[in-house]
GROMACS .gro file of C-alpha atoms in nm:
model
  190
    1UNK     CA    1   0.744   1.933   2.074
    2UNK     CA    2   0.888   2.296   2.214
    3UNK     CA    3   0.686   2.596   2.310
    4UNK     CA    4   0.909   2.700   1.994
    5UNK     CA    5   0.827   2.514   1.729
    6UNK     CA    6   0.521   2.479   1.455
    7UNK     CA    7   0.275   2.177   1.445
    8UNK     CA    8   0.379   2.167   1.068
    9UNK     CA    9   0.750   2.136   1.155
   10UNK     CA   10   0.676   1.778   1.347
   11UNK     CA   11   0.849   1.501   1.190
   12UNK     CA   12   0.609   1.210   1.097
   13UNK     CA   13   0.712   0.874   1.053
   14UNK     CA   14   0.554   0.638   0.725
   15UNK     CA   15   0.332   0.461   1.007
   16UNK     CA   16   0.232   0.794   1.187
   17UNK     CA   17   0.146   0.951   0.816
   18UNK     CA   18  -0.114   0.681   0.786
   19UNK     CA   19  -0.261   0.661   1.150
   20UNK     CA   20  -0.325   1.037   1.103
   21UNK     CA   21  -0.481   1.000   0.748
   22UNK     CA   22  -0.722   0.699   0.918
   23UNK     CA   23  -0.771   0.884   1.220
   24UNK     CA   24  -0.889   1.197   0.981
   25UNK     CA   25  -1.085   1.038   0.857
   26UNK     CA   26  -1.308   0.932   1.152
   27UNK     CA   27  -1.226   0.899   1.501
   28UNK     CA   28  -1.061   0.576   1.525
   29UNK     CA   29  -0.969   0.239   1.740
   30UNK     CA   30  -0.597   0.072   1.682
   31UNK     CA   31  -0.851  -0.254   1.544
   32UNK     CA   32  -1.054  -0.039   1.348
   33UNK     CA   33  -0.719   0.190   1.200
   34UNK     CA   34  -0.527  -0.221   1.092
   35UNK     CA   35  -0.859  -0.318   0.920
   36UNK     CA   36  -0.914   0.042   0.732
   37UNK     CA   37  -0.540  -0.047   0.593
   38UNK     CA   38  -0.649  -0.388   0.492
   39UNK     CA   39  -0.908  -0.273   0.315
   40UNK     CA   40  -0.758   0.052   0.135
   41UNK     CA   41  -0.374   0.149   0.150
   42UNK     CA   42  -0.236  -0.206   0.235
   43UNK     CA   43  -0.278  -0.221  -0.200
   44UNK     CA   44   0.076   0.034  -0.155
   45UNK     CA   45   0.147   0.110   0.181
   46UNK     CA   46   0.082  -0.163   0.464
   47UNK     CA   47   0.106  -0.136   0.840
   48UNK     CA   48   0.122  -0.394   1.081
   49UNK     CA   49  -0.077  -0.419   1.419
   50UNK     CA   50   0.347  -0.417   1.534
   51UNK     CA   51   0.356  -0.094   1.412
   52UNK     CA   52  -0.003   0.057   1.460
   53UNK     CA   53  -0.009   0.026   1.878
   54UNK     CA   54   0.349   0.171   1.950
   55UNK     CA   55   0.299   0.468   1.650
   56UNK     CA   56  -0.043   0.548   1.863
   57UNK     CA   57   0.119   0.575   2.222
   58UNK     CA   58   0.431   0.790   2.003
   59UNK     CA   59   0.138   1.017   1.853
   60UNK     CA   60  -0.025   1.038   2.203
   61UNK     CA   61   0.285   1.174   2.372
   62UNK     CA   62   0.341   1.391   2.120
   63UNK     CA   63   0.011   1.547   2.137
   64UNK     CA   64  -0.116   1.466   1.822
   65UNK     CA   65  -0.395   1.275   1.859
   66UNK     CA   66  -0.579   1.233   2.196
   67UNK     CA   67  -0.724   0.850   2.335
   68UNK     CA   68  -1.054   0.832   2.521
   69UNK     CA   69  -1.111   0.461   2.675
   70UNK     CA   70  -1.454   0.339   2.549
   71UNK     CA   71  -1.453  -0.016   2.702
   72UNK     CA   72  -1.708  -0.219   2.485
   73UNK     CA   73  -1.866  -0.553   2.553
   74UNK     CA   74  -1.626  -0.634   2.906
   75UNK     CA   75  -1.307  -0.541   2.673
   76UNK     CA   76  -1.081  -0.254   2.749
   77UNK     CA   77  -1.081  -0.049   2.412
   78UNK     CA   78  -0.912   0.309   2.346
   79UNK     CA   79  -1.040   0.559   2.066
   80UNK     CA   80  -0.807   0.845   1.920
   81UNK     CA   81  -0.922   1.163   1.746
   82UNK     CA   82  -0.692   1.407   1.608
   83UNK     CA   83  -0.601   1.705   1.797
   84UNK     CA   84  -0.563   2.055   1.655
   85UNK     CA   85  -0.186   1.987   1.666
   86UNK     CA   86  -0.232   1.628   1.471
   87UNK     CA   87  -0.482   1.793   1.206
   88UNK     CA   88  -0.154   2.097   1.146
   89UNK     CA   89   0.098   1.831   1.180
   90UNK     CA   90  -0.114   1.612   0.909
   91UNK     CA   91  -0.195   1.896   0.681
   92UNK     CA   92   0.131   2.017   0.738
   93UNK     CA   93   0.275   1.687   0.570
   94UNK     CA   94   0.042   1.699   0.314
   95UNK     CA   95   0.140   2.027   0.194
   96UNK     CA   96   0.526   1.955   0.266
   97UNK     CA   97   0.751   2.027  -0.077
   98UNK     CA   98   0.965   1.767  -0.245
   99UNK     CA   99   0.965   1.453  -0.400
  100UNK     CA  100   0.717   1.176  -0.224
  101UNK     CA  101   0.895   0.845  -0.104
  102UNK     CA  102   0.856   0.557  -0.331
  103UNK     CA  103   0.970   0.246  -0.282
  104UNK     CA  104   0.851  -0.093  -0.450
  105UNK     CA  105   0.944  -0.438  -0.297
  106UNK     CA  106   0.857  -0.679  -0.564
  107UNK     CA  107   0.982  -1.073  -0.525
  108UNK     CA  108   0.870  -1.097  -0.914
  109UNK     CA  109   1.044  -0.771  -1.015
  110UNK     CA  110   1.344  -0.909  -0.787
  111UNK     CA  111   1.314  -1.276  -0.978
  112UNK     CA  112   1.290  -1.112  -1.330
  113UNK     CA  113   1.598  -0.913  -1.273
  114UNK     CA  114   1.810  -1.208  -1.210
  115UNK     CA  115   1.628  -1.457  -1.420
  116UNK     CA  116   1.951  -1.478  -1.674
  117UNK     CA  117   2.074  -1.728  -1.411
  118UNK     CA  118   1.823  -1.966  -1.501
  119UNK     CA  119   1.625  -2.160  -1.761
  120UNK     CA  120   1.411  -1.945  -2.025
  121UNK     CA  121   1.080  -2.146  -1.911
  122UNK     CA  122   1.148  -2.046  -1.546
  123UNK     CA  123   1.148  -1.667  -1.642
  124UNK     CA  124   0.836  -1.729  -1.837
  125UNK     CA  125   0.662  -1.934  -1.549
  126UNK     CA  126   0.754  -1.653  -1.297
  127UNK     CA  127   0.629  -1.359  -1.534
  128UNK     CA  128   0.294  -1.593  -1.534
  129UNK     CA  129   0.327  -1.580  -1.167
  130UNK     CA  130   0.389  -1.190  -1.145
  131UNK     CA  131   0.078  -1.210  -1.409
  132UNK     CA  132  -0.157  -1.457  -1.153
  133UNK     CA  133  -0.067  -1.233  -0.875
  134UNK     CA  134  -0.173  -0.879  -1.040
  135UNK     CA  135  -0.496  -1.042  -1.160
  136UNK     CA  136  -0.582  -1.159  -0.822
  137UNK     CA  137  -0.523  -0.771  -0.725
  138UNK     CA  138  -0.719  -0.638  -0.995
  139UNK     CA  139  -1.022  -0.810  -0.899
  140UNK     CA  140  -0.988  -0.718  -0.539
  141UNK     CA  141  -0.943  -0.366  -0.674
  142UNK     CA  142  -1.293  -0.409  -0.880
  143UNK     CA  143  -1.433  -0.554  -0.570
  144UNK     CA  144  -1.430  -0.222  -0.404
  145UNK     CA  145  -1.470   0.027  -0.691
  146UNK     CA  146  -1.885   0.073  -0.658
  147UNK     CA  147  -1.863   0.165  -0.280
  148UNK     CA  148  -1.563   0.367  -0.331
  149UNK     CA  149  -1.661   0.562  -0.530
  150UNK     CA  150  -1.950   0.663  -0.384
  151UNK     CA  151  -1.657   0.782  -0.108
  152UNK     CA  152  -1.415   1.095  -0.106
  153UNK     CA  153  -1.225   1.162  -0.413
  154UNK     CA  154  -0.868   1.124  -0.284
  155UNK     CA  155  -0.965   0.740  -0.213
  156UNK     CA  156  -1.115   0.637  -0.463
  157UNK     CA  157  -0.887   0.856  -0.683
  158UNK     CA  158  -0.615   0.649  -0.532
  159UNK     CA  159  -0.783   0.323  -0.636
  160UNK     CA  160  -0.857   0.425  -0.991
  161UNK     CA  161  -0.476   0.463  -1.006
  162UNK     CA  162  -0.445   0.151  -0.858
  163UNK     CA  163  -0.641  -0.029  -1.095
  164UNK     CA  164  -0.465   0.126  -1.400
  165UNK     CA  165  -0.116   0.053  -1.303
  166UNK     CA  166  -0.208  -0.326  -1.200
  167UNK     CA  167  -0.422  -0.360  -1.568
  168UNK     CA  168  -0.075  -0.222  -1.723
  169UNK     CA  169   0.156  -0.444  -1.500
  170UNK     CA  170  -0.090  -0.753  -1.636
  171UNK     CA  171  -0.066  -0.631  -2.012
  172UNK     CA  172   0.315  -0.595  -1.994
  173UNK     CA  173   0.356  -0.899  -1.849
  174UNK     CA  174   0.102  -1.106  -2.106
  175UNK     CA  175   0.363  -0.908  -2.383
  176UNK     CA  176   0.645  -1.023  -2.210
  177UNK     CA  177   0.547  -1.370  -2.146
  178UNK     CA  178   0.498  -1.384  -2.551
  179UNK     CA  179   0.784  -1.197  -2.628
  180UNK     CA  180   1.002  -1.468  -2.429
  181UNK     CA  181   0.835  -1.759  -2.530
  182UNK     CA  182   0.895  -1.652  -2.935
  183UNK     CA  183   1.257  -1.592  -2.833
  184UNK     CA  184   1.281  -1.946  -2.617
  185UNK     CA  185   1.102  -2.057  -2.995
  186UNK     CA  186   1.438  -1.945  -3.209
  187UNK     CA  187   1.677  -2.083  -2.951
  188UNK     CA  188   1.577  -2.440  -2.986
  189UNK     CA  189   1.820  -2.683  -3.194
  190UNK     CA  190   1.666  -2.811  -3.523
   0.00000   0.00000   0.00000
């Protein structure tokens, strides 16, 4: 970044958004960052140890957050905190204007759209499947609900959302399931 520019002006990728968000929230290893995703934002937004490492050294050069080595147990291990810079930069994309990215990347969705090209039980077993899958989900959501929300709010807001778009997405698809299996009903020869 230029002598020039503003700490809210630097552009963040998807991956850097969320190291900064773990890292806020308590100084942080690239281990301990992949395992707070698997336990909390994987649900909508995942990140890969592939991504974590590289995204670190990227927010290192760039000042944003700062790495102490704290070797632990004979193995080399490096903790980041957020830098004045990192905290603007993060609050900075917190506060930015416009419309958030979405993007959903759903086989089931994907299957449904399609499923004209096949048999009316196939589109019924892979709405079950869609079904199976946000079940599994919800309880994994429920899992964590006590000790979240004994957390901050903007967590375990997140996960109340969570839970009621996955209890929709299992309602719609119990509708849906009966709503195809009447019509796969009226289809059949006498």
């Amino acid at each position: 970044m230029d002598a020039g520019s503003s700490p809210t002006t630097v552009e963040l990728s998807a991956t850097g958004r969320v190291i900064l968000g773990m890292i806020a929230l308590g100084r942080r290893t690239g281990y301990d960052i992949k395992q707070l995703v698997d336990k909390s934002t994987r649900h909508f937004w995942a990140a890969s140890y592939g991504q974590i490492y590289p995204e670190l050294k990227q927010l290192e050069d760039q000042g944003l957050v700062a790495g102490r080595p704290e070797p632990t147990g004979g193995r080399a291990r490096t903790v980041y905190t957020l830098t004045p810079t990192g905290e603007a930069a993060l609050r900075g994309w917190l506060e930015s204007g416009g419309e958030p990215l979405y993007e959903l990347r759903d086989e089931g969705m994907l299957k449904l759209f399609f499923s004209d090209f096949t048999e009316p039980a196939q589109r019924i077993e892979n709405i079950r499947a869609m079904r199976a899958r946000q079940e599994r989900k919800l309880e994994a959501l429920r899992a964590i609900e006590e000790a979240a929300s004994q957390g901050p709010a903007g967590p375990y807001s997140t996960l109340q959302l969570g839970i009621g778009l996955t209890t929709w997405i299992i309602d719609w698809c119990h509708a849906t399931e009966r709503q195809f299996a009447a019509r796969s009903q009226e289809d059949k020869p006498l």
